[in-house]
Every structure is written in structure tokens, then in C-alpha cells.
Tab-separated table of C-alpha atoms in Angstrom:
chain	number	residue	atom	x	y	z
K	1	MET	CA	16.939	8.215	-26.177
K	2	ILE	CA	13.321	8.332	-27.356
K	3	LYS	CA	11.873	11.695	-28.359
K	4	ILE	CA	8.145	12.052	-27.655
K	5	GLN	CA	5.605	14.625	-28.783
K	6	ILE	CA	2.241	15.073	-27.068
K	7	SER	CA	-0.755	17.427	-27.205
K	8	LYS	CA	-0.739	20.944	-25.748
K	9	THR	CA	-3.366	19.895	-23.225
K	10	LEU	CA	-1.235	17.048	-21.929
K	11	GLN	CA	1.831	19.317	-21.906
K	12	GLY	CA	-0.059	21.579	-19.511
K	13	LYS	CA	-0.874	18.665	-17.218
K	14	ILE	CA	2.762	17.525	-17.230
K	15	ARG	CA	3.931	21.046	-16.314
K	16	GLN	CA	1.529	20.985	-13.360
K	17	GLY	CA	3.050	17.768	-12.038
K	18	TYR	CA	1.105	14.970	-13.706
K	19	PRO	CA	3.697	12.173	-14.099
K	20	TRP	CA	2.254	9.762	-16.691
K	21	ILE	CA	1.914	9.454	-20.457
K	22	PHE	CA	-0.010	6.565	-22.005
K	23	LYS	CA	0.614	5.097	-25.458
K	24	TYR	CA	-2.591	6.460	-26.950
K	25	GLN	CA	-1.538	10.004	-25.938
K	26	ILE	CA	1.683	10.005	-27.975
K	27	GLN	CA	1.375	11.972	-31.220
K	28	ASN	CA	4.858	11.294	-32.550
K	29	ARG	CA	7.869	9.233	-31.545
K	30	ILE	CA	11.393	9.596	-32.955
K	31	SER	CA	14.583	7.475	-32.750
K	32	GLU	CA	12.934	4.496	-31.144
K	33	ASP	CA	15.395	1.891	-29.894
K	34	ALA	CA	14.181	-1.231	-28.091
K	35	SER	CA	17.161	-1.057	-25.728
K	36	GLU	CA	16.398	2.473	-24.564
K	37	ASN	CA	14.770	3.004	-21.167
K	38	LEU	CA	14.721	6.820	-21.103
K	39	GLY	CA	12.644	9.245	-23.106
K	40	VAL	CA	12.361	13.010	-23.525
K	41	VAL	CA	9.189	15.025	-24.075
K	42	TYR	CA	9.332	18.218	-26.146
K	43	ASP	CA	6.625	20.853	-26.494
K	44	GLN	CA	5.083	22.081	-29.751
K	45	ASN	CA	8.010	24.512	-30.188
K	46	ASN	CA	10.542	21.700	-29.822
K	47	ARG	CA	11.592	22.862	-26.344
K	48	PHE	CA	12.519	20.405	-23.616
K	49	LEU	CA	9.658	19.612	-21.269
K	50	ALA	CA	10.546	16.465	-19.322
K	51	VAL	CA	12.790	13.426	-19.134
K	52	GLY	CA	11.459	10.130	-17.875
K	53	LEU	CA	11.361	6.353	-17.958
K	54	TRP	CA	10.351	4.841	-21.285
K	55	ASP	CA	8.554	1.490	-21.165
K	56	PRO	CA	7.375	0.425	-24.650
K	57	GLY	CA	5.951	-2.829	-23.282
K	58	SER	CA	3.366	-1.033	-21.152
K	59	ASP	CA	0.307	1.078	-21.970
K	60	LEU	CA	1.659	3.464	-19.328
K	61	CYS	CA	4.779	3.963	-21.419
K	62	PHE	CA	6.324	7.158	-19.971
K	63	ARG	CA	6.849	8.183	-16.336
K	64	VAL	CA	8.297	11.620	-15.601
K	65	LEU	CA	11.602	11.766	-13.715
K	66	SER	CA	12.422	15.457	-14.069
K	67	LEU	CA	10.720	18.592	-15.420
K	68	GLY	CA	11.829	21.934	-16.784
K	69	LYS	CA	15.442	21.469	-17.799
K	70	PRO	CA	17.607	18.565	-18.992
K	71	MET	CA	19.101	16.495	-16.173
K	72	LYS	CA	21.673	13.732	-16.141
K	73	ILE	CA	19.936	10.658	-14.771
K	74	ASP	CA	22.624	8.963	-12.700
K	75	GLY	CA	23.570	7.964	-9.162
K	76	SER	CA	23.869	11.554	-7.941
K	77	PHE	CA	20.378	12.321	-9.231
K	78	PHE	CA	18.914	9.336	-7.387
K	79	LEU	CA	20.912	9.941	-4.191
K	80	GLU	CA	19.582	13.489	-3.862
K	81	ARG	CA	16.013	12.231	-4.131
K	82	LEU	CA	16.616	9.379	-1.706
K	83	ARG	CA	17.994	11.744	0.924
K	84	SER	CA	15.006	14.062	0.507
K	85	ALA	CA	12.723	11.086	1.102
K	86	LYS	CA	14.699	10.082	4.204
K	87	ILE	CA	14.270	13.530	5.754
K	88	ILE	CA	10.472	13.253	5.500
K	89	ARG	CA	10.541	9.943	7.403
K	90	ALA	CA	13.207	10.807	9.981
K	91	GLU	CA	10.766	11.095	12.893
K	92	LEU	CA	9.508	7.511	12.510
K	93	GLU	CA	12.633	5.946	13.999
K	94	GLY	CA	12.076	7.908	17.213
K	95	GLN	CA	8.566	6.462	17.476
K	96	GLY	CA	9.804	2.893	17.818
K	97	THR	CA	9.198	2.170	14.144
K	98	THR	CA	11.727	0.268	12.016
K	99	GLY	CA	9.291	-0.812	9.302
K	100	TYR	CA	8.120	1.921	6.934
K	101	ARG	CA	8.071	3.087	3.314
K	102	VAL	CA	11.239	4.903	2.296
K	103	ILE	CA	10.244	5.695	-1.304
K	104	ASN	CA	6.648	5.948	-2.479
K	105	GLY	CA	6.983	5.932	-6.239
K	106	GLU	CA	6.161	9.029	-8.255
K	107	SER	CA	5.410	11.050	-5.121
K	108	ASP	CA	9.044	10.704	-3.999
K	109	GLY	CA	10.532	11.177	-7.469
K	110	PHE	CA	11.008	7.470	-8.263
K	111	PRO	CA	8.124	6.680	-10.639
K	112	GLY	CA	7.084	3.044	-10.658
K	113	LEU	CA	9.343	2.096	-7.731
K	114	VAL	CA	8.753	1.643	-4.009
K	115	LEU	CA	11.328	0.959	-1.326
K	116	ASP	CA	10.247	-0.394	2.044
K	117	ARG	CA	12.458	-0.844	5.077
K	118	TYR	CA	12.042	-3.702	7.533
K	119	GLU	CA	14.725	-3.163	10.176
K	120	GLY	CA	17.958	-4.204	8.405
K	121	VAL	CA	16.266	-5.417	5.220
K	122	LEU	CA	15.274	-3.243	2.270
K	123	VAL	CA	12.605	-4.432	-0.158
K	124	LEU	CA	12.624	-2.826	-3.584
K	125	LYS	CA	9.495	-3.305	-5.706
K	126	LEU	CA	9.306	-2.388	-9.385
K	127	TYR	CA	6.145	-1.540	-11.307
K	128	THR	CA	7.933	-0.846	-14.592
K	129	ALA	CA	10.681	-2.763	-16.383
K	130	SER	CA	12.392	0.541	-17.231
K	131	TRP	CA	14.228	0.412	-13.892
K	132	PHE	CA	16.195	-2.745	-14.717
K	133	PRO	CA	19.159	-0.928	-16.350
K	134	PHE	CA	19.538	1.141	-13.145
K	135	LEU	CA	19.057	-1.742	-10.727
K	136	VAL	CA	22.686	-2.526	-9.857
K	137	GLU	CA	23.424	1.143	-9.189
K	138	LEU	CA	20.250	1.628	-7.149
K	139	CYS	CA	20.850	-1.473	-5.049
K	140	GLU	CA	24.344	-0.294	-4.139
K	141	LEU	CA	23.104	3.220	-3.387
K	142	PHE	CA	20.228	2.046	-1.155
K	143	GLN	CA	22.374	-0.477	0.708
K	144	LYS	CA	25.111	2.034	1.486
K	145	GLU	CA	22.695	4.751	2.570
K	146	PHE	CA	20.914	2.467	5.067
K	147	LYS	CA	23.778	0.053	5.798
K	148	SER	CA	21.233	-2.727	5.286
K	149	ARG	CA	22.208	-6.378	5.541
K	150	GLN	CA	19.950	-7.414	2.664
K	151	VAL	CA	18.192	-5.923	-0.348
K	152	VAL	CA	15.312	-7.976	-1.768
K	153	LEU	CA	13.708	-7.453	-5.181
K	154	ARG	CA	9.950	-7.718	-5.655
K	155	LEU	CA	8.267	-7.386	-9.022
K	156	ALA	CA	4.724	-6.386	-9.919
K	157	ARG	CA	2.894	-8.917	-12.086
K	158	ASN	CA	3.174	-6.808	-15.226
K	159	VAL	CA	6.956	-6.638	-14.758
K	160	SER	CA	7.324	-10.356	-14.024
K	161	LYS	CA	5.529	-11.095	-17.304
K	162	PHE	CA	8.106	-8.962	-19.112
K	163	LEU	CA	10.966	-11.225	-18.019
K	164	ASP	CA	11.924	-14.329	-19.956
K	165	THR	CA	13.299	-17.563	-18.507
K	166	HIS	CA	16.880	-16.385	-19.075
K	167	SER	CA	16.477	-13.099	-17.208
K	168	THR	CA	18.978	-12.103	-14.542
K	169	TYR	CA	16.167	-11.068	-12.205
K	170	ARG	CA	13.184	-12.766	-10.543
K	171	ASP	CA	10.559	-11.872	-7.966
K	172	GLY	CA	11.806	-12.441	-4.408
K	173	GLN	CA	15.467	-12.400	-5.415
K	174	THR	CA	18.086	-11.226	-2.922
K	175	LEU	CA	20.109	-8.507	-4.656
K	176	TYR	CA	22.472	-7.923	-1.751
K	177	GLY	CA	23.446	-10.046	1.246
K	178	GLU	CA	22.674	-13.636	2.098
K	179	GLU	CA	19.544	-15.284	0.710
K	180	THR	CA	16.671	-14.645	3.104
K	181	SER	CA	14.174	-17.233	4.298
K	182	GLY	CA	11.512	-14.606	3.685
K	183	TRP	CA	10.490	-13.707	7.234
K	184	VAL	CA	11.888	-10.500	8.698
K	185	GLN	CA	11.048	-9.049	12.114
K	186	PHE	CA	10.556	-5.306	12.575
K	187	LYS	CA	8.906	-2.835	14.939
K	188	GLU	CA	5.978	-0.498	14.465
K	189	ASN	CA	5.192	1.959	17.253
K	190	GLY	CA	7.104	-0.338	19.589
K	191	LEU	CA	5.147	-3.478	18.634
K	192	LYS	CA	6.757	-6.430	16.850
K	193	PHE	CA	5.706	-7.879	13.510
K	194	LEU	CA	6.870	-10.338	10.878
K	195	ALA	CA	6.996	-9.519	7.176
K	196	ASP	CA	7.251	-12.151	4.450
K	197	VAL	CA	9.458	-10.091	2.151
K	198	VAL	CA	9.894	-12.833	-0.474
K	199	GLU	CA	6.334	-14.021	-1.088
K	200	GLY	CA	4.053	-11.783	0.986
K	201	GLN	CA	1.527	-9.314	-0.402
K	202	LYS	CA	2.889	-5.913	-1.378
K	203	THR	CA	6.452	-6.053	0.021
K	204	GLY	CA	5.529	-8.310	2.925
K	205	PHE	CA	3.305	-6.174	5.163
K	206	PHE	CA	0.612	-3.501	4.862
K	207	LEU	CA	2.707	-0.604	6.125
K	208	ASP	CA	0.194	2.000	4.949
K	209	GLN	CA	-2.244	1.286	7.795
K	210	ARG	CA	0.219	2.126	10.590
K	211	GLU	CA	-1.568	5.296	11.729
K	212	ASN	CA	-5.008	3.672	11.667
K	213	ARG	CA	-3.662	0.782	13.724
K	214	LEU	CA	-2.349	3.269	16.280
K	215	ARG	CA	-5.729	4.989	16.420
K	216	ILE	CA	-7.418	1.621	17.031
K	217	ARG	CA	-5.025	0.990	19.919
K	218	GLY	CA	-6.241	4.189	21.530
K	219	MET	CA	-9.904	3.232	21.032
K	220	ALA	CA	-9.707	-0.419	22.109
K	221	LYS	CA	-9.569	-0.323	25.919
K	222	GLY	CA	-12.295	-2.479	27.445
K	223	ARG	CA	-13.958	-3.125	24.085
K	224	SER	CA	-14.827	-6.282	22.174
K	225	VAL	CA	-13.236	-6.062	18.707
K	226	LEU	CA	-14.174	-7.709	15.397
K	227	ASN	CA	-11.336	-7.560	12.849
K	228	VAL	CA	-12.685	-8.465	9.387
K	229	PHE	CA	-10.158	-9.211	6.622
K	230	SER	CA	-7.589	-9.442	9.401
K	231	TYR	CA	-4.708	-10.718	7.201
K	232	SER	CA	-1.584	-10.859	9.413
K	233	GLY	CA	-3.332	-9.443	12.471
K	234	GLY	CA	-1.954	-5.912	12.625
K	235	PHE	CA	-5.148	-4.368	13.989
K	236	SER	CA	-5.572	-7.298	16.396
K	237	VAL	CA	-2.118	-6.830	17.924
K	238	TYR	CA	-2.760	-3.112	18.426
K	239	ALA	CA	-6.205	-3.739	19.916
K	240	LEU	CA	-4.827	-6.213	22.454
K	241	ALA	CA	-1.948	-3.847	23.241
K	242	GLY	CA	-4.583	-1.185	23.862
K	243	GLY	CA	-6.325	-3.304	26.476
K	244	CYS	CA	-9.349	-4.567	24.562
K	245	ARG	CA	-11.630	-7.110	26.204
K	246	SER	CA	-11.594	-9.553	23.271
K	247	VAL	CA	-10.756	-9.929	19.570
K	248	MET	CA	-12.375	-12.016	16.853
K	249	GLU	CA	-10.536	-12.248	13.526
K	250	VAL	CA	-12.130	-13.085	10.181
K	251	ASP	CA	-10.104	-14.016	7.101
K	252	SER	CA	-10.438	-16.441	4.182
K	253	SER	CA	-6.770	-17.472	4.355
K	254	SER	CA	-5.529	-20.032	6.864
K	255	PHE	CA	-1.986	-18.831	6.158
K	256	ALA	CA	-2.959	-15.262	7.092
K	257	LEU	CA	-4.576	-16.427	10.328
K	258	GLU	CA	-1.490	-18.475	11.207
K	259	THR	CA	0.689	-15.422	10.541
K	260	SER	CA	-1.518	-13.385	12.853
K	261	LEU	CA	-0.961	-15.926	15.626
K	262	ARG	CA	2.794	-15.612	15.120
K	263	ASN	CA	2.573	-11.823	15.442
K	264	LEU	CA	0.465	-12.116	18.586
K	265	LYS	CA	2.929	-14.516	20.214
K	266	LEU	CA	5.783	-12.126	19.400
K	267	ASN	CA	4.096	-9.375	21.390
K	268	PHE	CA	2.430	-11.388	24.142
K	269	PRO	CA	4.776	-14.350	24.787
K	270	GLU	CA	3.235	-14.990	28.201
K	271	LYS	CA	-0.163	-15.754	26.635
K	272	SER	CA	-1.339	-18.687	24.542
K	273	PHE	CA	-3.366	-18.208	21.352
K	274	PRO	CA	-6.109	-18.874	20.418
K	275	ALA	CA	-7.465	-17.946	23.850
K	276	GLN	CA	-10.756	-17.291	25.588
K	277	ASN	CA	-10.559	-13.639	24.590
K	278	PHE	CA	-9.114	-14.276	21.121
K	279	THR	CA	-10.812	-16.310	18.384
K	280	GLN	CA	-10.451	-16.729	14.634
K	281	ALA	CA	-12.969	-17.589	11.909
K	282	GLU	CA	-11.742	-18.769	8.519
K	283	GLY	CA	-14.057	-18.226	5.573
K	284	ASP	CA	-16.010	-15.727	3.495
K	285	ALA	CA	-16.400	-12.434	5.363
K	286	PHE	CA	-19.960	-11.789	4.191
K	287	GLN	CA	-21.109	-15.262	5.236
K	288	ILE	CA	-19.454	-15.004	8.645
K	289	LEU	CA	-20.948	-11.548	9.263
K	290	ALA	CA	-24.382	-12.935	8.355
K	291	ARG	CA	-23.878	-15.782	10.823
K	292	LEU	CA	-22.845	-13.372	13.582
K	293	LYS	CA	-25.993	-11.344	12.921
K	294	SER	CA	-28.176	-14.463	13.134
K	295	GLU	CA	-26.484	-15.329	16.435
K	296	LYS	CA	-27.222	-11.785	17.675
K	297	ARG	CA	-23.534	-11.181	18.330
K	298	PHE	CA	-22.467	-7.562	18.789
K	299	PHE	CA	-19.026	-5.951	19.015
K	300	ASP	CA	-17.984	-2.614	20.483
K	301	LEU	CA	-15.472	-1.974	17.690
K	302	VAL	CA	-15.689	-3.397	14.149
K	303	ILE	CA	-12.835	-3.071	11.634
K	304	LEU	CA	-13.564	-3.537	7.913
K	305	ASP	CA	-10.313	-3.405	5.932
K	306	PRO	CA	-10.883	-5.449	2.754
K	307	PRO	CA	-8.537	-5.917	-0.204
K	308	ALA	CA	-9.169	-3.654	-3.197
K	309	PHE	CA	-12.674	-4.280	-4.552
K	310	ALA	CA	-11.832	-2.407	-7.784
K	311	LYS	CA	-8.686	-3.311	-9.737
K	312	ASN	CA	-9.639	-0.988	-12.630
K	313	LYS	CA	-12.109	1.791	-13.487
K	314	LYS	CA	-14.629	-0.636	-14.982
K	315	GLN	CA	-15.025	-2.314	-11.592
K	316	LYS	CA	-15.801	0.896	-9.692
K	317	ALA	CA	-19.598	0.527	-9.659
K	318	GLN	CA	-19.522	-3.064	-8.421
K	319	ALA	CA	-16.877	-2.117	-5.854
K	320	LEU	CA	-19.075	0.636	-4.417
K	321	GLU	CA	-21.968	-1.821	-4.187
K	322	ALA	CA	-19.683	-4.299	-2.395
K	323	TYR	CA	-18.539	-1.627	0.088
K	324	THR	CA	-22.180	-0.787	0.842
K	325	ARG	CA	-23.060	-4.458	1.420
K	326	LEU	CA	-19.987	-4.946	3.607
K	327	VAL	CA	-20.669	-1.899	5.762
K	328	LYS	CA	-24.325	-2.887	6.126
K	329	ALA	CA	-23.250	-6.337	7.332
K	330	GLY	CA	-20.658	-4.811	9.646
K	331	ALA	CA	-23.047	-2.224	11.087
K	332	GLN	CA	-25.565	-4.962	11.880
K	333	VAL	CA	-23.129	-6.452	14.408
K	334	THR	CA	-21.743	-3.133	15.707
K	335	SER	CA	-22.766	-1.708	19.059
K	336	GLY	CA	-20.161	1.053	19.132
K	337	ALA	CA	-17.571	2.232	16.616
K	338	LEU	CA	-16.882	1.039	13.075
K	339	LEU	CA	-13.798	1.597	10.903
K	340	ALA	CA	-14.242	1.152	7.145
K	341	ALA	CA	-11.245	1.411	4.810
K	342	SER	CA	-10.673	1.280	1.060
K	343	CYS	CA	-7.332	0.767	-0.672
K	344	SER	CA	-8.583	1.124	-4.262
K	345	ARG	CA	-7.410	4.186	-6.175
K	346	HIS	CA	-10.225	3.639	-8.687
K	347	VAL	CA	-12.791	4.490	-5.998
K	348	PRO	CA	-12.714	8.230	-5.133
K	349	ALA	CA	-12.864	9.089	-1.443
K	350	ASP	CA	-16.199	10.936	-1.559
K	351	GLU	CA	-17.881	8.051	-3.384
K	352	PHE	CA	-16.460	5.571	-0.890
K	353	TYR	CA	-17.734	7.593	2.075
K	354	ASN	CA	-21.185	7.794	0.473
K	355	ALA	CA	-21.153	4.010	0.019
K	356	VAL	CA	-20.365	3.682	3.735
K	357	TYR	CA	-23.240	5.993	4.680
K	358	ARG	CA	-25.621	4.007	2.451
K	359	GLY	CA	-24.514	0.792	4.121
K	360	ILE	CA	-25.231	2.068	7.625
K	361	ASP	CA	-28.546	3.587	6.522
K	362	SER	CA	-29.612	0.283	4.965
K	363	ALA	CA	-28.752	-1.460	8.243
K	364	GLY	CA	-31.332	0.797	9.892
K	365	LYS	CA	-28.769	2.300	12.255
K	366	LYS	CA	-28.226	5.853	13.426
K	367	TYR	CA	-24.653	7.044	13.147
K	368	LYS	CA	-22.233	9.888	13.711
K	369	GLU	CA	-18.958	10.428	11.877
K	370	ILE	CA	-15.902	10.393	14.155
K	371	ALA	CA	-13.024	10.985	11.725
K	372	LYS	CA	-11.666	10.455	8.237
K	373	THR	CA	-8.052	9.504	7.560
K	374	GLY	CA	-5.820	9.136	4.524
K	375	HIS	CA	-2.146	8.665	3.792
K	376	ALA	CA	0.584	8.579	6.431
K	377	LEU	CA	3.708	10.713	6.026
K	378	ASP	CA	5.718	7.826	4.533
K	379	HIS	CA	3.068	7.352	1.818
K	380	PRO	CA	2.915	10.853	0.269
K	381	ALA	CA	0.582	11.409	-2.683
K	382	THR	CA	1.369	14.289	-5.032
K	383	PHE	CA	-1.195	13.686	-7.804
K	384	ALA	CA	-4.788	12.473	-7.918
K	385	GLU	CA	-4.127	8.871	-8.941
K	386	ALA	CA	-1.650	8.425	-6.088
K	387	PHE	CA	-4.418	8.851	-3.501
K	388	TYR	CA	-5.735	5.366	-2.843
K	389	LEU	CA	-6.119	4.871	0.922
K	390	LYS	CA	-9.125	6.362	2.678
K	391	SER	CA	-10.737	5.392	5.947
K	392	ILE	CA	-13.682	6.560	7.978
K	393	TYR	CA	-14.555	6.054	11.653
K	394	ILE	CA	-18.247	5.952	12.524
K	395	GLN	CA	-20.074	5.816	15.843
K	396	VAL	CA	-22.965	3.436	15.225
K	397	GLY	CA	-26.124	3.595	17.303
K	398	ARG	CA	-28.795	0.992	17.876
């Protein structure tokens, strides 16, 4: 096991719950062994501080598993944490939801690991290679606890790069059960969706927007809806289920738009899509919004849910400028309510909201804030960097 020494300042942060140590923060390292995947942090008096995952191939080389006193990191340790996570999410099943996040990384005590459930299929995604030695044990534990028919492995890009051609594991691999075709059906608030668990973004579906989708359902009745960056059509399905007058989707991916049609047909089999009250536009969102403005098209409800504009801290300024431009373009075709969302953890919530306000101001519109939303209960965030999702609802005037 690797022994790590860090500064007093960082020791204080770790004691307060901060879960990460980066390479540049390590002052001394003892008994390094390339095969080791666990490390221990000691304070300046050589007293135990924390045990965690050791990943020498990453700049984020240490992730805290347990604080305060030495713990045996084994199946019993993981089972206790899994069951605690299950308790938090217990109410979701009663809401007609069979697709949700079971484990949300550090915030559920599994640093660098997420576990999503899609009905009878579990999707395990790793963000650090340090989990590989535990993978067989974890797969068995997760499968037994949920009696799932399949467990699928997904790997973040940094972890995939770590693997060589002879590795036992690969992205999209079925760890338990029969090989899956990729598409899995599940329910969310009683509505049906498909998740591409083998090749889809994240683990196959954007589960973190469930509560915002439900809110849109409640706002949609009788309204015309513009869904920008629609991806697999989650907001569109909810809007139609809520009785909206029409939906227009905008996305740059033909595959995403086709997936949206599949989700719509699952929920409204008696209808044919595209339809008079449902249209799709494939292309650049900014260009399509500009075209809609030139055509003097207006929508009662506009949804702006783009992919992350900032992948790192250096991109924050340009991301904020992009959010402002997007909201300006969206506000120019809004004659009612607007939802703007950001999924970038490198953009703080207050700065994102200010970018939204600037966008509406630059569109020359009056506005009133309706609500702000963040993480759902199955996406807990226990430290600053874990907060990534923020959304704001605005009533836009003429």
C-alpha cells in the first residue's frame, strides 16, 4: 500500500470532506508499487488520516474512500455503502421510475464510479483505473443486490486510454448476463424511454434531468415548445405528455433525432411522427435559432439544454460567453417561458445565472425569474466540484 504525505492545509480540507489529492500536492510517497491500487494518507505526526484509491497514471492520483480510522476495504465495506445509497433512492420506484442513478461517485462513497439502473440492467462506469482490481467483486455484489439480468461496463476516456490491447476489460463490455444489443427500455415518471447502454453518452441516457423534465410536463399544456439540443427527446416526450400544442426539436445529430422519434413512438403508439404538431431540425443550434428569428417564429416555452461548454477551467470564460449568446438567441424567439441549463462543473452557478441574465438583457427583453433547480436526490453532491447541474426558469416578456 502506498503511504502519502501532504501539507497541513490539504489535511484540513480532507478532514472536512474534500475527497481528492492531485500529484502536485503530494510532498512524499513511500513504498510505491505499480500493482497497488490503494493508498493511505498520514498527517504531519504520522497519524492515519484517510485510505483511498491510488491511481499513479492520473493527475488526480488519490480519491478518499474512508476517513478517520483504518478500514478494511472489501465486499462488506462496499455493501454497506451500496445499501445506504439504495435507501436514499427508495422512493423513486414508487413514482413509476425504473431508470435512475444508484451510485453517484464520491458523494455516495464510491469515488470515481457511477452505477445507473435501467430496469433490469445495471451500467457501471469507471472514471479511474484503480477500480479494476475490485471489479469482479463489485459486479457480483451489484448484481445480487438488484437481481439484475445484466451488468454493463462503461469506461471514461481517460480509463480507456489506460488499457492495452490485451486487457480483460473494454468499454461497453457485458460483465454479467447475456451480451446486450445496447438498447434497454426503462420508465421515468411512468413514461417509457430507450437507453443505449453500450455506446450512448454517459451511461446511455441523461438521467440527471428527470426532475426538470417533470417540471416541463407541468408547464407544457397548450403551449408551443422549442427543444434545443434535444438529444434523445426526453423533454419532448414530457411536453407532449403534458398536453403541449406543438414541439420543434433542434439537434446536430441525426442519430439523436432518430432516437427521439423512437422514444415518442414508445409513448404515443397511436400517433405517427414527424407530425403536424411535431417537427425536427437537424443542424447548428445557433444558426437554426437565427433562422427562426428571421422568420419571426415565436414559442411559448423554449428549452436550452446544451452539452458542457467548458470541459476544463481554461474554457470557463468562453463557455460563459457561449451561454450568453445562446440565451440571447433563445430569448429572441420566446414569447413565454425559457429554461436554460448548464452541465459544466467548471462554470459556477452564480456565474451561469448572470450569463443567462446578460443574454436576455442583450435580447432587449423584460424578464422575471420563475425558479432555479439543481441536483435530484439520486445525484447527491457533497463537495463543491460535485455540483455541476444548474438550471433556471425565466418568464420572458416582449
